[in-house]
């Protein structure tokens, strides 16, 4: 079965084909140049860019893969959570393709798809302890199987990726800024006392990163010399060695504070909700080198198999949507053409129909 995946939940436009042996081809267009002018994603601009880009990307995908729309076994699309206008663009194309080809439509929970991306090309041992950490979400999950997820903890305000992006903006770094913070902090010893590790007094598994973001803002306010004199051009080669050493320490300390907060909460989750067979870490912040190192150390200490997506599958992508859509299709699940997009902040219902 060949499944088309469509991802338009935020500012990345991505389509992909996945078959039994794995991904066949992916076509992705980033919107960083558009949104970097504003230091963050502008929802209206994002949806307009999806509308402009999605058709050409799909035509290129089918043309270059040699697969025709009539060969699709299913069409999978991110239905949420995300920016409502952006989701509706992808969902509209998916419904049109299903009407034209007769392929079943499968709405995919974008968050679950991120976690399952760690299983592309390798098996996930269940039950798994899952951490989804991105610009919009920081969550801990218990994964009993490919299609059985239980939310254990979530951020109460800002996500970890939000702290990275806002810090980058404070330091005069381009959007999205997480990769710049990571590069600047690599090879530098962090100051463990510089920033707080937030919300650790709460005995539960929820997160809160707004206080950390405020602490960084106060530190930068007192030391304006931490800001880059000239903003690097997005996409251009970036040499972290040219930055002020104090700026690099500030970035290394932020990387450590976030990673160690995640470590403590994951350790607590393993104790409260285990046993687990593996540790899954996914989402855009799973590309952060300090977070990946933390995950490797923690998995080794807890004697869990570690599953991390390749760097290319950490950010939003069509492959993960097609991958999970294919699992749902093989299990007999589908949606009707009346399926709705679900905006961020709302629960994604399990409202699939069973294929007859």
PDB file of C-alpha atoms in Angstrom, residues 6-205:
ATOM      1  CA  UNK A   6       0.312  15.945   3.705  1.00  0.00           C
ATOM      2  CA  UNK A   7       1.738  18.181   6.442  1.00  0.00           C
ATOM      3  CA  UNK A   8       0.652  21.837   6.778  1.00  0.00           C
ATOM      4  CA  UNK A   9       0.161  22.251  10.525  1.00  0.00           C
ATOM      5  CA  UNK A  10       2.402  25.295  10.938  1.00  0.00           C
ATOM      6  CA  UNK A  11       4.917  26.849   8.540  1.00  0.00           C
ATOM      7  CA  UNK A  12       6.445  23.850   6.745  1.00  0.00           C
ATOM      8  CA  UNK A  13       4.695  22.612   3.597  1.00  0.00           C
ATOM      9  CA  UNK A  14       5.525  18.945   3.064  1.00  0.00           C
ATOM     10  CA  UNK A  15       4.168  15.999   1.078  1.00  0.00           C
ATOM     11  CA  UNK A  16       5.551  12.468   0.983  1.00  0.00           C
ATOM     12  CA  UNK A  17       4.869   8.970  -0.286  1.00  0.00           C
ATOM     13  CA  UNK A  18       5.451   5.976   1.976  1.00  0.00           C
ATOM     14  CA  UNK A  19       5.167   2.300   1.028  1.00  0.00           C
ATOM     15  CA  UNK A  20       5.859  -1.032   2.711  1.00  0.00           C
ATOM     16  CA  UNK A  21       9.628  -0.601   2.533  1.00  0.00           C
ATOM     17  CA  UNK A  22       9.544   2.946   3.898  1.00  0.00           C
ATOM     18  CA  UNK A  23       9.607   6.458   2.446  1.00  0.00           C
ATOM     19  CA  UNK A  24       9.611   6.700  -1.362  1.00  0.00           C
ATOM     20  CA  UNK A  25       9.968  10.453  -1.860  1.00  0.00           C
ATOM     21  CA  UNK A  26       9.339  13.679   0.027  1.00  0.00           C
ATOM     22  CA  UNK A  27       8.918  17.245  -1.200  1.00  0.00           C
ATOM     23  CA  UNK A  28       9.158  20.058   1.335  1.00  0.00           C
ATOM     24  CA  UNK A  29       9.171  23.843   1.144  1.00  0.00           C
ATOM     25  CA  UNK A  30      10.182  25.922   4.159  1.00  0.00           C
ATOM     26  CA  UNK A  31       8.768  29.356   4.899  1.00  0.00           C
ATOM     27  CA  UNK A  32      11.644  30.621   7.037  1.00  0.00           C
ATOM     28  CA  UNK A  33      12.467  33.539   4.733  1.00  0.00           C
ATOM     29  CA  UNK A  34       8.875  34.792   4.964  1.00  0.00           C
ATOM     30  CA  UNK A  35       8.506  34.588   8.735  1.00  0.00           C
ATOM     31  CA  UNK A  36      12.061  35.575   9.717  1.00  0.00           C
ATOM     32  CA  UNK A  37      11.157  39.180   8.892  1.00  0.00           C
ATOM     33  CA  UNK A  38       8.709  39.084  11.818  1.00  0.00           C
ATOM     34  CA  UNK A  39      10.730  36.952  14.245  1.00  0.00           C
ATOM     35  CA  UNK A  40       8.075  34.228  14.317  1.00  0.00           C
ATOM     36  CA  UNK A  41       5.278  32.556  12.383  1.00  0.00           C
ATOM     37  CA  UNK A  42       2.499  34.834  11.091  1.00  0.00           C
ATOM     38  CA  UNK A  43      -0.568  32.535  10.748  1.00  0.00           C
ATOM     39  CA  UNK A  44      -2.193  34.337   7.819  1.00  0.00           C
ATOM     40  CA  UNK A  45       1.043  34.361   5.834  1.00  0.00           C
ATOM     41  CA  UNK A  46       1.636  30.682   6.639  1.00  0.00           C
ATOM     42  CA  UNK A  47      -1.732  29.593   5.250  1.00  0.00           C
ATOM     43  CA  UNK A  48      -1.266  31.683   2.111  1.00  0.00           C
ATOM     44  CA  UNK A  49       2.153  30.130   1.517  1.00  0.00           C
ATOM     45  CA  UNK A  50       0.722  26.628   1.971  1.00  0.00           C
ATOM     46  CA  UNK A  51      -1.923  27.432  -0.624  1.00  0.00           C
ATOM     47  CA  UNK A  52       0.725  28.681  -3.041  1.00  0.00           C
ATOM     48  CA  UNK A  53       3.185  25.826  -2.512  1.00  0.00           C
ATOM     49  CA  UNK A  54       1.097  22.701  -1.980  1.00  0.00           C
ATOM     50  CA  UNK A  55      -0.084  22.139  -5.553  1.00  0.00           C
ATOM     51  CA  UNK A  56       3.356  22.426  -7.189  1.00  0.00           C
ATOM     52  CA  UNK A  57       4.896  20.205  -4.497  1.00  0.00           C
ATOM     53  CA  UNK A  58       2.293  17.490  -5.080  1.00  0.00           C
ATOM     54  CA  UNK A  59       2.726  17.613  -8.838  1.00  0.00           C
ATOM     55  CA  UNK A  60       6.508  17.294  -8.444  1.00  0.00           C
ATOM     56  CA  UNK A  61       6.071  14.420  -5.968  1.00  0.00           C
ATOM     57  CA  UNK A  62       3.927  12.350  -8.323  1.00  0.00           C
ATOM     58  CA  UNK A  63       6.001  13.211 -11.386  1.00  0.00           C
ATOM     59  CA  UNK A  64       9.388  12.381  -9.872  1.00  0.00           C
ATOM     60  CA  UNK A  65       8.249   9.273  -7.971  1.00  0.00           C
ATOM     61  CA  UNK A  66       6.459   7.715 -10.935  1.00  0.00           C
ATOM     62  CA  UNK A  67       3.443   7.081  -8.705  1.00  0.00           C
ATOM     63  CA  UNK A  68       0.056   8.244  -9.969  1.00  0.00           C
ATOM     64  CA  UNK A  69      -2.753   9.458  -7.681  1.00  0.00           C
ATOM     65  CA  UNK A  70      -4.812   6.445  -8.753  1.00  0.00           C
ATOM     66  CA  UNK A  71      -2.271   4.119  -7.123  1.00  0.00           C
ATOM     67  CA  UNK A  72      -2.764   5.595  -3.644  1.00  0.00           C
ATOM     68  CA  UNK A  73      -4.037   3.207  -1.012  1.00  0.00           C
ATOM     69  CA  UNK A  74      -4.875   6.126   1.296  1.00  0.00           C
ATOM     70  CA  UNK A  75      -4.360   9.855   1.724  1.00  0.00           C
ATOM     71  CA  UNK A  76      -3.163  10.899   5.186  1.00  0.00           C
ATOM     72  CA  UNK A  77      -3.219  14.517   6.325  1.00  0.00           C
ATOM     73  CA  UNK A  78      -2.334  16.337   9.523  1.00  0.00           C
ATOM     74  CA  UNK A  79      -5.685  17.389  11.003  1.00  0.00           C
ATOM     75  CA  UNK A  80      -4.206  19.009  14.119  1.00  0.00           C
ATOM     76  CA  UNK A  81      -3.198  20.383  16.405  1.00  0.00           C
ATOM     77  CA  UNK A  82      -1.836  23.398  14.586  1.00  0.00           C
ATOM     78  CA  UNK A  83      -2.745  26.712  12.963  1.00  0.00           C
ATOM     79  CA  UNK A  84      -6.334  26.346  11.803  1.00  0.00           C
ATOM     80  CA  UNK A  85      -5.891  28.167   8.490  1.00  0.00           C
ATOM     81  CA  UNK A  86      -2.803  26.144   7.637  1.00  0.00           C
ATOM     82  CA  UNK A  87      -4.463  22.840   8.513  1.00  0.00           C
ATOM     83  CA  UNK A  88      -7.478  23.652   6.347  1.00  0.00           C
ATOM     84  CA  UNK A  89      -5.266  24.079   3.271  1.00  0.00           C
ATOM     85  CA  UNK A  90      -3.816  20.586   3.624  1.00  0.00           C
ATOM     86  CA  UNK A  91      -7.153  19.061   4.543  1.00  0.00           C
ATOM     87  CA  UNK A  92      -8.789  20.630   1.480  1.00  0.00           C
ATOM     88  CA  UNK A  93      -6.248  19.078  -0.873  1.00  0.00           C
ATOM     89  CA  UNK A  94      -6.544  15.705   0.867  1.00  0.00           C
ATOM     90  CA  UNK A  95     -10.330  15.673   0.519  1.00  0.00           C
ATOM     91  CA  UNK A  96     -10.103  16.654  -3.130  1.00  0.00           C
ATOM     92  CA  UNK A  97      -7.684  13.832  -3.885  1.00  0.00           C
ATOM     93  CA  UNK A  98      -9.915  11.321  -2.091  1.00  0.00           C
ATOM     94  CA  UNK A  99     -12.949  12.490  -4.042  1.00  0.00           C
ATOM     95  CA  UNK A 100     -11.029  12.165  -7.294  1.00  0.00           C
ATOM     96  CA  UNK A 101      -9.388   8.800  -6.660  1.00  0.00           C
ATOM     97  CA  UNK A 102     -11.672   7.009  -4.220  1.00  0.00           C
ATOM     98  CA  UNK A 103      -8.770   6.547  -1.783  1.00  0.00           C
ATOM     99  CA  UNK A 104      -9.727   6.549   1.905  1.00  0.00           C
ATOM    100  CA  UNK A 105      -9.021   9.724   3.889  1.00  0.00           C
ATOM    101  CA  UNK A 106      -7.116   9.493   7.162  1.00  0.00           C
ATOM    102  CA  UNK A 107      -6.750  12.459   9.495  1.00  0.00           C
ATOM    103  CA  UNK A 108      -3.573  12.135  11.542  1.00  0.00           C
ATOM    104  CA  UNK A 109      -2.774  13.478  14.992  1.00  0.00           C
ATOM    105  CA  UNK A 110       0.328  15.559  14.261  1.00  0.00           C
ATOM    106  CA  UNK A 111       1.749  14.928  17.755  1.00  0.00           C
ATOM    107  CA  UNK A 112       1.456  11.151  17.581  1.00  0.00           C
ATOM    108  CA  UNK A 113       3.024  11.213  14.118  1.00  0.00           C
ATOM    109  CA  UNK A 114       6.074  13.008  15.520  1.00  0.00           C
ATOM    110  CA  UNK A 115       6.567  10.266  18.105  1.00  0.00           C
ATOM    111  CA  UNK A 116       6.134   7.449  15.583  1.00  0.00           C
ATOM    112  CA  UNK A 117       8.722   9.101  13.310  1.00  0.00           C
ATOM    113  CA  UNK A 118      11.309   7.621  15.674  1.00  0.00           C
ATOM    114  CA  UNK A 119      10.211   4.196  14.415  1.00  0.00           C
ATOM    115  CA  UNK A 120      10.816   4.837  10.720  1.00  0.00           C
ATOM    116  CA  UNK A 121      13.474   2.346   9.684  1.00  0.00           C
ATOM    117  CA  UNK A 122      13.613   0.753  13.133  1.00  0.00           C
ATOM    118  CA  UNK A 123      11.183  -0.866  15.550  1.00  0.00           C
ATOM    119  CA  UNK A 124       9.945   0.846  18.713  1.00  0.00           C
ATOM    120  CA  UNK A 125       9.898  -1.488  21.712  1.00  0.00           C
ATOM    121  CA  UNK A 126       6.640  -1.090  23.653  1.00  0.00           C
ATOM    122  CA  UNK A 127       5.635   0.140  26.091  1.00  0.00           C
ATOM    123  CA  UNK A 128       7.647   3.266  25.319  1.00  0.00           C
ATOM    124  CA  UNK A 129       8.232   6.436  27.294  1.00  0.00           C
ATOM    125  CA  UNK A 130       7.745   9.245  24.795  1.00  0.00           C
ATOM    126  CA  UNK A 131       8.909  12.850  24.936  1.00  0.00           C
ATOM    127  CA  UNK A 132       7.597  15.271  22.333  1.00  0.00           C
ATOM    128  CA  UNK A 133       9.504  18.542  22.503  1.00  0.00           C
ATOM    129  CA  UNK A 134       9.068  21.294  19.925  1.00  0.00           C
ATOM    130  CA  UNK A 135       8.316  24.971  19.440  1.00  0.00           C
ATOM    131  CA  UNK A 136       4.660  24.489  20.297  1.00  0.00           C
ATOM    132  CA  UNK A 137       4.588  21.425  22.552  1.00  0.00           C
ATOM    133  CA  UNK A 138       6.460  19.794  25.411  1.00  0.00           C
ATOM    134  CA  UNK A 139       4.730  16.578  26.422  1.00  0.00           C
ATOM    135  CA  UNK A 140       5.419  13.195  28.025  1.00  0.00           C
ATOM    136  CA  UNK A 141       3.496  10.190  26.696  1.00  0.00           C
ATOM    137  CA  UNK A 142       3.063   6.537  27.506  1.00  0.00           C
ATOM    138  CA  UNK A 143       3.018   4.665  24.211  1.00  0.00           C
ATOM    139  CA  UNK A 144       1.500   1.186  24.592  1.00  0.00           C
ATOM    140  CA  UNK A 145       1.580   0.490  20.839  1.00  0.00           C
ATOM    141  CA  UNK A 146       1.759   2.281  17.499  1.00  0.00           C
ATOM    142  CA  UNK A 147      -1.802   3.521  17.997  1.00  0.00           C
ATOM    143  CA  UNK A 148      -2.234   3.653  21.791  1.00  0.00           C
ATOM    144  CA  UNK A 149      -1.048   6.894  23.433  1.00  0.00           C
ATOM    145  CA  UNK A 150      -1.670   8.219  26.952  1.00  0.00           C
ATOM    146  CA  UNK A 151      -0.666  11.776  27.841  1.00  0.00           C
ATOM    147  CA  UNK A 152       1.233  11.927  31.135  1.00  0.00           C
ATOM    148  CA  UNK A 153       2.464  15.523  31.256  1.00  0.00           C
ATOM    149  CA  UNK A 154       2.451  18.717  29.199  1.00  0.00           C
ATOM    150  CA  UNK A 155       3.605  22.294  29.276  1.00  0.00           C
ATOM    151  CA  UNK A 156       1.329  24.644  31.169  1.00  0.00           C
ATOM    152  CA  UNK A 157       2.451  27.677  29.165  1.00  0.00           C
ATOM    153  CA  UNK A 158       5.441  28.027  26.837  1.00  0.00           C
ATOM    154  CA  UNK A 159       7.091  25.046  25.185  1.00  0.00           C
ATOM    155  CA  UNK A 160      10.820  24.387  25.308  1.00  0.00           C
ATOM    156  CA  UNK A 161      11.237  25.339  21.666  1.00  0.00           C
ATOM    157  CA  UNK A 162       9.550  28.669  22.370  1.00  0.00           C
ATOM    158  CA  UNK A 163      12.253  29.420  24.945  1.00  0.00           C
ATOM    159  CA  UNK A 164      14.951  28.700  22.354  1.00  0.00           C
ATOM    160  CA  UNK A 165      13.333  30.797  19.613  1.00  0.00           C
ATOM    161  CA  UNK A 166      12.612  33.760  21.876  1.00  0.00           C
ATOM    162  CA  UNK A 167      16.164  33.661  23.256  1.00  0.00           C
ATOM    163  CA  UNK A 168      17.481  33.734  19.711  1.00  0.00           C
ATOM    164  CA  UNK A 169      15.380  36.794  19.008  1.00  0.00           C
ATOM    165  CA  UNK A 170      16.779  38.493  22.118  1.00  0.00           C
ATOM    166  CA  UNK A 171      20.317  37.726  20.908  1.00  0.00           C
ATOM    167  CA  UNK A 172      19.649  39.095  17.400  1.00  0.00           C
ATOM    168  CA  UNK A 173      19.695  35.666  15.785  1.00  0.00           C
ATOM    169  CA  UNK A 174      17.435  34.639  12.857  1.00  0.00           C
ATOM    170  CA  UNK A 175      14.164  32.745  13.134  1.00  0.00           C
ATOM    171  CA  UNK A 176      13.900  29.843  13.721  1.00  0.00           C
ATOM    172  CA  UNK A 177      16.589  30.329  16.322  1.00  0.00           C
ATOM    173  CA  UNK A 178      16.860  26.964  18.063  1.00  0.00           C
ATOM    174  CA  UNK A 179      19.637  25.675  15.822  1.00  0.00           C
ATOM    175  CA  UNK A 180      21.696  28.833  16.386  1.00  0.00           C
ATOM    176  CA  UNK A 181      21.388  28.478  20.159  1.00  0.00           C
ATOM    177  CA  UNK A 182      22.498  24.862  19.817  1.00  0.00           C
ATOM    178  CA  UNK A 183      25.504  25.726  17.632  1.00  0.00           C
ATOM    179  CA  UNK A 184      26.618  28.548  19.903  1.00  0.00           C
ATOM    180  CA  UNK A 185      26.451  26.291  22.947  1.00  0.00           C
ATOM    181  CA  UNK A 186      28.339  23.327  21.498  1.00  0.00           C
ATOM    182  CA  UNK A 187      31.789  22.746  22.950  1.00  0.00           C
ATOM    183  CA  UNK A 188      31.209  25.266  25.745  1.00  0.00           C
ATOM    184  CA  UNK A 189      30.817  24.424  29.439  1.00  0.00           C
ATOM    185  CA  UNK A 190      27.450  25.628  30.748  1.00  0.00           C
ATOM    186  CA  UNK A 191      27.021  27.682  33.902  1.00  0.00           C
ATOM    187  CA  UNK A 192      24.588  25.519  35.880  1.00  0.00           C
ATOM    188  CA  UNK A 193      23.643  28.421  38.149  1.00  0.00           C
ATOM    189  CA  UNK A 194      22.883  30.930  35.392  1.00  0.00           C
ATOM    190  CA  UNK A 195      19.261  29.959  34.684  1.00  0.00           C
ATOM    191  CA  UNK A 196      16.594  28.117  36.701  1.00  0.00           C
ATOM    192  CA  UNK A 197      15.342  24.667  35.818  1.00  0.00           C
ATOM    193  CA  UNK A 198      11.658  25.525  35.885  1.00  0.00           C
ATOM    194  CA  UNK A 199       8.711  23.854  37.605  1.00  0.00           C
ATOM    195  CA  UNK A 200      10.707  21.120  39.299  1.00  0.00           C
ATOM    196  CA  UNK A 201       9.080  21.715  42.691  1.00  0.00           C
ATOM    197  CA  UNK A 202       5.826  20.412  41.224  1.00  0.00           C
ATOM    198  CA  UNK A 203       5.829  16.652  41.916  1.00  0.00           C
ATOM    199  CA  UNK A 204       3.903  15.992  38.701  1.00  0.00           C
ATOM    200  CA  UNK A 205       5.032  15.677  35.098  1.00  0.00           C
TER     201      UNK A 205
END
